[in-house]
């Protein structure tokens, strides 16, 4: 068996190559990114800067229903993404992820206010102080809270409960 020196190869140059483990991790990361793209709606997918070959592969993966076929298509998408600059795609997906997290946080805030308003009368004063734009419709808000309490006590469908949510949504 001949050594690297005998073959005329520099052993330091060979060490600069990425290891097989590192290449596989990068490949799986691209496949995961491709899977996120496949999970996007058609409207969101149109907003992502992709070349036509990759876009077609993603649209095909969205139509595939069998597990094995989808897995192979995701591998193919990962292969196509090796030749694509993914930084813009990652940035856009992160932005959308942040938007959905912010929207979820907003809904949780609305729900907490609604529950607190139904449980305690003093919270209405606190809400009015925190959101001065609600002052004009404080009586409507008070009526809606009262109706929601009655519905809860009588186990009726939550019509006023939903109405209260919509009112709060205007101001938050």
PDB file of C-alpha atoms in Angstrom:
ATOM      1  CA  UNK A   1       0.000   0.000   0.000  1.00  0.00           C
ATOM      2  CA  UNK A   2       1.431   3.385  -0.899  1.00  0.00           C
ATOM      3  CA  UNK A   3       1.444   6.413   1.361  1.00  0.00           C
ATOM      4  CA  UNK A   4      -0.031   9.813   0.608  1.00  0.00           C
ATOM      5  CA  UNK A   5       3.453  11.225   0.019  1.00  0.00           C
ATOM      6  CA  UNK A   6       4.201   8.565  -2.568  1.00  0.00           C
ATOM      7  CA  UNK A   7       0.994   9.461  -4.397  1.00  0.00           C
ATOM      8  CA  UNK A   8       2.001  13.106  -4.375  1.00  0.00           C
ATOM      9  CA  UNK A   9      -0.886  14.180  -2.127  1.00  0.00           C
ATOM     10  CA  UNK A  10      -0.593  16.626   0.718  1.00  0.00           C
ATOM     11  CA  UNK A  11      -2.054  15.077   3.915  1.00  0.00           C
ATOM     12  CA  UNK A  12      -3.028  18.535   5.238  1.00  0.00           C
ATOM     13  CA  UNK A  13      -5.147  19.228   2.156  1.00  0.00           C
ATOM     14  CA  UNK A  14      -7.117  16.027   2.699  1.00  0.00           C
ATOM     15  CA  UNK A  15      -7.977  17.031   6.280  1.00  0.00           C
ATOM     16  CA  UNK A  16      -9.675  20.197   5.006  1.00  0.00           C
ATOM     17  CA  UNK A  17     -12.518  18.185   3.530  1.00  0.00           C
ATOM     18  CA  UNK A  18     -15.671  18.018   5.636  1.00  0.00           C
ATOM     19  CA  UNK A  19     -16.159  14.723   7.431  1.00  0.00           C
ATOM     20  CA  UNK A  20     -18.854  12.319   6.346  1.00  0.00           C
ATOM     21  CA  UNK A  21     -20.782  13.050   9.546  1.00  0.00           C
ATOM     22  CA  UNK A  22     -20.681  16.782   8.865  1.00  0.00           C
ATOM     23  CA  UNK A  23     -21.829  16.295   5.269  1.00  0.00           C
ATOM     24  CA  UNK A  24     -24.724  14.109   6.454  1.00  0.00           C
ATOM     25  CA  UNK A  25     -25.760  16.713   9.045  1.00  0.00           C
ATOM     26  CA  UNK A  26     -25.763  19.403   6.366  1.00  0.00           C
ATOM     27  CA  UNK A  27     -27.764  17.126   4.062  1.00  0.00           C
ATOM     28  CA  UNK A  28     -30.356  16.452   6.790  1.00  0.00           C
ATOM     29  CA  UNK A  29     -30.573  20.169   7.567  1.00  0.00           C
ATOM     30  CA  UNK A  30     -31.346  20.870   3.907  1.00  0.00           C
ATOM     31  CA  UNK A  31     -33.951  18.097   3.885  1.00  0.00           C
ATOM     32  CA  UNK A  32     -35.566  19.592   7.007  1.00  0.00           C
ATOM     33  CA  UNK A  33     -35.619  22.992   5.337  1.00  0.00           C
ATOM     34  CA  UNK A  34     -37.176  21.372   2.278  1.00  0.00           C
ATOM     35  CA  UNK A  35     -39.816  19.760   4.493  1.00  0.00           C
ATOM     36  CA  UNK A  36     -40.689  23.171   5.937  1.00  0.00           C
ATOM     37  CA  UNK A  37     -41.107  24.456   2.385  1.00  0.00           C
ATOM     38  CA  UNK A  38     -43.343  21.494   1.496  1.00  0.00           C
ATOM     39  CA  UNK A  39     -45.533  22.277   4.523  1.00  0.00           C
ATOM     40  CA  UNK A  40     -46.111  25.876   3.368  1.00  0.00           C
ATOM     41  CA  UNK A  41     -49.363  26.947   1.751  1.00  0.00           C
ATOM     42  CA  UNK A  42     -49.306  27.691  -1.975  1.00  0.00           C
ATOM     43  CA  UNK A  43     -49.546  31.449  -1.326  1.00  0.00           C
ATOM     44  CA  UNK A  44     -46.589  31.430   1.057  1.00  0.00           C
ATOM     45  CA  UNK A  45     -44.580  29.187  -1.278  1.00  0.00           C
ATOM     46  CA  UNK A  46     -44.995  31.726  -4.107  1.00  0.00           C
ATOM     47  CA  UNK A  47     -43.351  34.364  -1.903  1.00  0.00           C
ATOM     48  CA  UNK A  48     -40.194  32.276  -1.387  1.00  0.00           C
ATOM     49  CA  UNK A  49     -37.352  32.988  -3.855  1.00  0.00           C
ATOM     50  CA  UNK A  50     -36.789  29.589  -5.505  1.00  0.00           C
ATOM     51  CA  UNK A  51     -35.615  28.446  -8.910  1.00  0.00           C
ATOM     52  CA  UNK A  52     -38.197  26.676 -11.059  1.00  0.00           C
ATOM     53  CA  UNK A  53     -36.731  23.177 -10.677  1.00  0.00           C
ATOM     54  CA  UNK A  54     -36.823  23.366  -6.892  1.00  0.00           C
ATOM     55  CA  UNK A  55     -40.294  24.936  -6.886  1.00  0.00           C
ATOM     56  CA  UNK A  56     -41.596  22.126  -9.115  1.00  0.00           C
ATOM     57  CA  UNK A  57     -40.050  19.471  -6.861  1.00  0.00           C
ATOM     58  CA  UNK A  58     -41.683  21.064  -3.801  1.00  0.00           C
ATOM     59  CA  UNK A  59     -45.080  21.275  -5.500  1.00  0.00           C
ATOM     60  CA  UNK A  60     -44.770  17.614  -6.499  1.00  0.00           C
ATOM     61  CA  UNK A  61     -43.895  16.655  -2.907  1.00  0.00           C
ATOM     62  CA  UNK A  62     -47.040  18.456  -1.724  1.00  0.00           C
ATOM     63  CA  UNK A  63     -49.130  16.171  -3.953  1.00  0.00           C
ATOM     64  CA  UNK A  64     -47.409  12.893  -2.978  1.00  0.00           C
ATOM     65  CA  UNK A  65     -49.367  10.944  -0.375  1.00  0.00           C
ATOM     66  CA  UNK A  66     -47.308   7.784   0.154  1.00  0.00           C
ATOM     67  CA  UNK A  67     -44.735   7.912   2.925  1.00  0.00           C
ATOM     68  CA  UNK A  68     -41.863   6.357   0.996  1.00  0.00           C
ATOM     69  CA  UNK A  69     -42.485   8.468  -2.099  1.00  0.00           C
ATOM     70  CA  UNK A  70     -42.572  11.640  -0.028  1.00  0.00           C
ATOM     71  CA  UNK A  71     -39.364  10.644   1.770  1.00  0.00           C
ATOM     72  CA  UNK A  72     -37.551  10.129  -1.535  1.00  0.00           C
ATOM     73  CA  UNK A  73     -38.897  13.414  -2.891  1.00  0.00           C
ATOM     74  CA  UNK A  74     -37.659  15.235   0.240  1.00  0.00           C
ATOM     75  CA  UNK A  75     -34.219  13.724  -0.323  1.00  0.00           C
ATOM     76  CA  UNK A  76     -34.331  14.994  -3.897  1.00  0.00           C
ATOM     77  CA  UNK A  77     -35.361  18.453  -2.692  1.00  0.00           C
ATOM     78  CA  UNK A  78     -32.401  18.381  -0.279  1.00  0.00           C
ATOM     79  CA  UNK A  79     -30.120  17.485  -3.181  1.00  0.00           C
ATOM     80  CA  UNK A  80     -31.448  20.384  -5.266  1.00  0.00           C
ATOM     81  CA  UNK A  81     -31.009  22.750  -2.323  1.00  0.00           C
ATOM     82  CA  UNK A  82     -27.276  21.966  -2.128  1.00  0.00           C
ATOM     83  CA  UNK A  83     -26.848  24.220  -5.166  1.00  0.00           C
ATOM     84  CA  UNK A  84     -29.123  26.957  -3.803  1.00  0.00           C
ATOM     85  CA  UNK A  85     -28.340  29.835  -1.471  1.00  0.00           C
ATOM     86  CA  UNK A  86     -30.615  28.995   1.448  1.00  0.00           C
ATOM     87  CA  UNK A  87     -29.942  32.068   3.594  1.00  0.00           C
ATOM     88  CA  UNK A  88     -32.834  34.063   2.080  1.00  0.00           C
ATOM     89  CA  UNK A  89     -35.171  31.082   2.460  1.00  0.00           C
ATOM     90  CA  UNK A  90     -34.178  30.563   6.111  1.00  0.00           C
ATOM     91  CA  UNK A  91     -34.605  34.268   6.844  1.00  0.00           C
ATOM     92  CA  UNK A  92     -38.087  34.310   5.340  1.00  0.00           C
ATOM     93  CA  UNK A  93     -39.180  31.157   7.198  1.00  0.00           C
ATOM     94  CA  UNK A  94     -37.813  32.552  10.476  1.00  0.00           C
ATOM     95  CA  UNK A  95     -39.720  35.779   9.884  1.00  0.00           C
ATOM     96  CA  UNK A  96     -42.972  33.897   9.298  1.00  0.00           C
ATOM     97  CA  UNK A  97     -42.335  31.736  12.340  1.00  0.00           C
ATOM     98  CA  UNK A  98     -41.867  34.860  14.444  1.00  0.00           C
ATOM     99  CA  UNK A  99     -45.097  36.321  13.099  1.00  0.00           C
ATOM    100  CA  UNK A 100     -47.068  33.244  14.069  1.00  0.00           C
ATOM    101  CA  UNK A 101     -45.478  33.216  17.529  1.00  0.00           C
ATOM    102  CA  UNK A 102     -46.401  36.874  17.973  1.00  0.00           C
ATOM    103  CA  UNK A 103     -49.975  36.185  16.842  1.00  0.00           C
ATOM    104  CA  UNK A 104     -50.236  33.288  19.292  1.00  0.00           C
ATOM    105  CA  UNK A 105     -48.926  35.480  22.103  1.00  0.00           C
ATOM    106  CA  UNK A 106     -51.503  38.129  21.167  1.00  0.00           C
ATOM    107  CA  UNK A 107     -54.326  35.567  21.334  1.00  0.00           C
ATOM    108  CA  UNK A 108     -53.132  34.371  24.744  1.00  0.00           C
ATOM    109  CA  UNK A 109     -53.105  37.956  25.994  1.00  0.00           C
ATOM    110  CA  UNK A 110     -56.675  38.445  24.734  1.00  0.00           C
ATOM    111  CA  UNK A 111     -57.824  35.245  26.424  1.00  0.00           C
ATOM    112  CA  UNK A 112     -56.196  36.216  29.739  1.00  0.00           C
ATOM    113  CA  UNK A 113     -57.897  39.626  29.691  1.00  0.00           C
ATOM    114  CA  UNK A 114     -61.247  38.028  28.839  1.00  0.00           C
ATOM    115  CA  UNK A 115     -60.981  35.509  31.694  1.00  0.00           C
ATOM    116  CA  UNK A 116     -59.892  38.168  34.191  1.00  0.00           C
ATOM    117  CA  UNK A 117     -62.704  40.523  33.136  1.00  0.00           C
ATOM    118  CA  UNK A 118     -65.318  37.805  33.587  1.00  0.00           C
ATOM    119  CA  UNK A 119     -63.942  36.775  36.998  1.00  0.00           C
ATOM    120  CA  UNK A 120     -63.578  40.204  38.625  1.00  0.00           C
ATOM    121  CA  UNK A 121     -65.243  43.634  38.259  1.00  0.00           C
ATOM    122  CA  UNK A 122     -62.164  45.630  39.333  1.00  0.00           C
ATOM    123  CA  UNK A 123     -60.247  44.335  36.327  1.00  0.00           C
ATOM    124  CA  UNK A 124     -62.439  46.496  34.069  1.00  0.00           C
ATOM    125  CA  UNK A 125     -60.960  49.629  35.672  1.00  0.00           C
ATOM    126  CA  UNK A 126     -57.477  48.205  35.196  1.00  0.00           C
ATOM    127  CA  UNK A 127     -58.266  47.415  31.544  1.00  0.00           C
ATOM    128  CA  UNK A 128     -59.636  50.933  30.931  1.00  0.00           C
ATOM    129  CA  UNK A 129     -56.466  52.439  32.417  1.00  0.00           C
ATOM    130  CA  UNK A 130     -54.227  50.190  30.320  1.00  0.00           C
ATOM    131  CA  UNK A 131     -56.174  50.802  27.086  1.00  0.00           C
ATOM    132  CA  UNK A 132     -57.587  54.367  27.053  1.00  0.00           C
ATOM    133  CA  UNK A 133     -59.011  53.871  23.546  1.00  0.00           C
ATOM    134  CA  UNK A 134     -61.572  51.503  25.137  1.00  0.00           C
ATOM    135  CA  UNK A 135     -63.057  54.322  27.279  1.00  0.00           C
ATOM    136  CA  UNK A 136     -65.604  55.250  24.604  1.00  0.00           C
ATOM    137  CA  UNK A 137     -67.216  51.813  24.658  1.00  0.00           C
ATOM    138  CA  UNK A 138     -66.812  50.935  28.326  1.00  0.00           C
ATOM    139  CA  UNK A 139     -70.576  50.503  28.784  1.00  0.00           C
ATOM    140  CA  UNK A 140     -70.772  48.070  25.848  1.00  0.00           C
ATOM    141  CA  UNK A 141     -67.860  46.171  27.330  1.00  0.00           C
ATOM    142  CA  UNK A 142     -69.521  46.058  30.774  1.00  0.00           C
ATOM    143  CA  UNK A 143     -72.766  44.727  29.245  1.00  0.00           C
ATOM    144  CA  UNK A 144     -70.898  42.088  27.297  1.00  0.00           C
ATOM    145  CA  UNK A 145     -69.032  40.971  30.441  1.00  0.00           C
ATOM    146  CA  UNK A 146     -72.297  40.723  32.381  1.00  0.00           C
ATOM    147  CA  UNK A 147     -73.897  38.645  29.591  1.00  0.00           C
ATOM    148  CA  UNK A 148     -70.870  36.350  29.432  1.00  0.00           C
ATOM    149  CA  UNK A 149     -71.117  35.739  33.189  1.00  0.00           C
ATOM    150  CA  UNK A 150     -74.821  34.881  32.866  1.00  0.00           C
ATOM    151  CA  UNK A 151     -74.111  32.478  30.013  1.00  0.00           C
ATOM    152  CA  UNK A 152     -71.428  30.781  32.062  1.00  0.00           C
ATOM    153  CA  UNK A 153     -73.725  30.402  35.092  1.00  0.00           C
ATOM    154  CA  UNK A 154     -76.616  29.056  33.009  1.00  0.00           C
ATOM    155  CA  UNK A 155     -74.391  26.802  30.847  1.00  0.00           C
ATOM    156  CA  UNK A 156     -75.631  28.480  27.676  1.00  0.00           C
ATOM    157  CA  UNK A 157     -73.705  28.634  24.395  1.00  0.00           C
ATOM    158  CA  UNK A 158     -70.893  31.212  24.681  1.00  0.00           C
ATOM    159  CA  UNK A 159     -72.249  33.923  22.359  1.00  0.00           C
ATOM    160  CA  UNK A 160     -71.380  36.877  24.629  1.00  0.00           C
ATOM    161  CA  UNK A 161     -68.101  35.175  25.545  1.00  0.00           C
ATOM    162  CA  UNK A 162     -67.105  35.284  21.860  1.00  0.00           C
ATOM    163  CA  UNK A 163     -68.471  38.817  21.510  1.00  0.00           C
ATOM    164  CA  UNK A 164     -66.264  39.914  24.402  1.00  0.00           C
ATOM    165  CA  UNK A 165     -63.261  38.392  22.670  1.00  0.00           C
ATOM    166  CA  UNK A 166     -64.027  40.355  19.477  1.00  0.00           C
ATOM    167  CA  UNK A 167     -64.442  43.594  21.453  1.00  0.00           C
ATOM    168  CA  UNK A 168     -61.113  43.095  23.213  1.00  0.00           C
ATOM    169  CA  UNK A 169     -59.474  42.272  19.894  1.00  0.00           C
ATOM    170  CA  UNK A 170     -60.302  45.799  18.662  1.00  0.00           C
ATOM    171  CA  UNK A 171     -58.264  47.422  21.411  1.00  0.00           C
ATOM    172  CA  UNK A 172     -55.338  45.052  21.870  1.00  0.00           C
TER     173      UNK A 172
END
